[in-house]
Amino acid sequence: MGELGAVVRGTKEGIAAITAMDKRIELASLKALKASQSAAKSSIKAKMRGRPRWDHRGKSARTGDSVKLHLSPHHVSKSGGPGRLTGRLSGGIGGVRRPKPLPEGGFQGGVGAGGKLQNLYKRQVEDKYPYIKPGVRAAEPKMAAAWELAWAKAIRA
């Protein structure tokens, strides 16, 4: 029997192209994750806006100085969220600034409410007037679009 031989050219260039595309995909994943975090963060904050339903009379360690909104009556019992009183809770909504790389590839990030004063009342507000879960749900279409766009650019470049 005879021998069959083949010459393959361009393997170095092919490997270099695949390596470059892999780096572009990693960078695109990081950018898409940050864009997703930003979309979720702004959507959550949008759910927290509105006129407060009550004044905060008297200084407290939790909310600071008294806030007079000149509501009449001082407590309004209509439905709806608590509104924005001091802005500390909505100011505490943030994302991971430096997403951590995972061993199997990709990155891990997140969005949440932070800050030491917010820890006292963020759960109670979330229980009565959910703002995180509806905010993330509203941002999901934007998140999917960000991932599709970033990966499409990385693969086609």
Coordinates of C-alpha atoms in Angstrom, one line a residue:
M1 CA 0.0 0.0 0.0
G2 CA 1.0 3.6 -0.6
E3 CA 1.3 6.4 1.8
L4 CA -0.9 9.4 1.9
G5 CA 0.6 12.8 2.9
A6 CA -0.8 16.2 3.4
V7 CA 0.6 19.7 3.9
V8 CA -1.3 22.1 6.0
R9 CA -0.5 25.7 5.7
G10 CA -1.6 28.6 7.8
T11 CA -1.9 26.8 11.1
K12 CA 0.0 29.5 13.0
E13 CA -2.3 32.2 11.5
G14 CA -5.4 30.1 12.3
I15 CA -4.3 29.6 15.9
A16 CA -3.5 33.3 16.2
A17 CA -6.9 34.3 14.8
I18 CA -8.7 31.9 17.2
T19 CA -6.7 33.2 20.2
A20 CA -7.5 36.8 19.2
M21 CA -11.2 36.0 18.8
D22 CA -11.2 34.4 22.3
K23 CA -9.7 37.5 23.8
R24 CA -12.4 39.6 22.0
I25 CA -15.1 37.4 23.3
E26 CA -13.7 37.7 26.9
L27 CA -13.7 41.5 26.6
A28 CA -17.2 41.5 25.0
S29 CA -18.5 39.4 27.9
L30 CA -17.0 41.8 30.4
K31 CA -18.5 44.8 28.6
A32 CA -21.9 43.1 28.2
L33 CA -21.9 42.2 31.9
K34 CA -21.2 45.8 32.9
A35 CA -23.9 47.0 30.5
S36 CA -26.4 44.5 32.0
Q37 CA -25.5 45.7 35.5
S38 CA -26.0 49.3 34.4
A39 CA -29.4 48.6 32.9
A40 CA -30.6 46.7 36.0
K41 CA -29.3 49.5 38.3
S42 CA -31.1 52.3 36.4
S43 CA -34.3 50.2 36.1
I44 CA -34.3 49.4 39.9
K45 CA -33.7 53.1 40.7
A46 CA -36.6 54.0 38.4
K47 CA -38.9 51.8 40.5
M48 CA -37.9 53.8 43.6
R49 CA -38.9 57.2 42.4
G50 CA -42.0 59.0 43.3
R51 CA -43.5 61.3 45.9
P52 CA -43.2 60.1 49.5
R53 CA -46.4 59.2 51.3
W54 CA -45.3 60.7 54.6
D55 CA -43.1 63.3 56.2
H56 CA -40.2 62.3 58.4
R57 CA -40.6 64.3 61.5
G58 CA -37.8 64.3 64.0
K59 CA -34.1 63.4 63.7
S60 CA -33.1 59.7 63.8
A61 CA -29.9 57.8 63.4
R62 CA -31.3 55.9 60.5
T63 CA -32.7 58.6 58.2
G64 CA -30.9 61.7 59.5
D65 CA -32.5 65.1 60.0
S66 CA -36.2 65.6 59.8
V67 CA -37.7 66.1 56.3
K68 CA -40.7 68.3 55.9
L69 CA -42.6 67.8 52.7
H70 CA -45.6 69.9 53.8
L71 CA -48.0 67.1 53.1
S72 CA -51.5 67.4 54.2
P73 CA -52.2 65.2 56.1
H74 CA -48.7 64.2 57.2
H75 CA -49.4 60.6 56.4
V76 CA -51.2 59.6 53.2
S77 CA -52.7 56.1 53.2
K78 CA -53.1 55.7 49.4
S79 CA -51.6 52.7 47.7
G80 CA -48.3 52.9 46.0
G81 CA -44.6 52.8 46.9
P82 CA -43.0 54.7 49.8
G83 CA -41.5 57.2 47.4
R84 CA -38.2 58.8 47.7
L85 CA -37.6 60.7 51.0
T86 CA -33.9 61.2 51.5
G87 CA -32.5 59.3 48.5
R88 CA -30.1 57.2 50.6
L89 CA -31.7 53.9 49.7
S90 CA -31.7 54.6 45.9
G91 CA -28.2 56.0 46.2
G92 CA -27.1 52.7 47.7
I93 CA -28.1 50.7 44.6
G94 CA -25.0 49.7 42.8
G95 CA -23.2 47.1 40.8
V96 CA -19.9 45.3 41.0
R97 CA -17.2 47.6 39.8
R98 CA -14.7 45.0 39.0
P99 CA -16.4 41.7 38.0
K100 CA -14.4 38.7 39.1
P101 CA -13.1 36.3 36.5
L102 CA -14.4 32.7 36.9
P103 CA -12.0 29.7 36.6
E104 CA -14.1 28.1 33.9
G105 CA -14.2 31.4 31.9
G106 CA -16.5 34.4 32.0
F107 CA -17.1 36.9 34.8
Q108 CA -19.3 37.2 37.9
G109 CA -21.0 40.5 38.7
G110 CA -24.2 41.6 40.4
V111 CA -26.4 44.5 41.4
G112 CA -27.8 45.2 44.9
A113 CA -28.5 47.6 47.7
G114 CA -25.6 48.4 49.9
G115 CA -24.5 50.9 52.6
K116 CA -24.7 50.6 56.3
L117 CA -27.8 52.8 56.8
Q118 CA -29.7 51.1 54.1
N119 CA -29.2 47.7 55.8
L120 CA -31.6 48.8 58.5
Y121 CA -34.6 49.3 56.2
K122 CA -34.0 48.1 52.7
R123 CA -35.5 44.6 53.4
Q124 CA -38.6 46.1 55.0
V125 CA -39.1 48.4 52.0
E126 CA -38.5 45.5 49.5
D127 CA -41.0 43.3 51.4
K128 CA -43.8 45.9 51.2
Y129 CA -43.0 47.6 48.0
P130 CA -40.8 45.4 45.8
Y131 CA -38.4 47.4 43.6
I132 CA -35.4 45.1 42.9
K133 CA -37.2 42.1 41.3
P134 CA -39.6 44.2 39.1
G135 CA -36.6 46.4 38.2
V136 CA -34.5 43.5 37.0
R137 CA -37.5 42.0 35.1
A138 CA -37.9 45.3 33.3
A139 CA -34.2 45.4 32.4
E140 CA -34.0 41.9 31.1
P141 CA -34.8 42.8 27.4
K142 CA -32.0 45.4 27.5
M143 CA -29.6 42.9 29.0
A144 CA -30.3 40.3 26.3
A145 CA -29.8 42.9 23.6
A146 CA -26.5 44.0 25.2
W147 CA -25.1 40.4 25.2
E148 CA -26.2 39.8 21.6
L149 CA -24.6 43.0 20.3
A150 CA -21.4 42.5 22.2
W151 CA -20.9 38.9 21.1
A152 CA -21.9 39.6 17.5
K153 CA -19.2 42.3 17.3
A154 CA -16.6 40.0 18.9
I155 CA -17.2 37.1 16.6
R156 CA -17.5 39.1 13.3
A157 CA -14.5 41.4 13.9

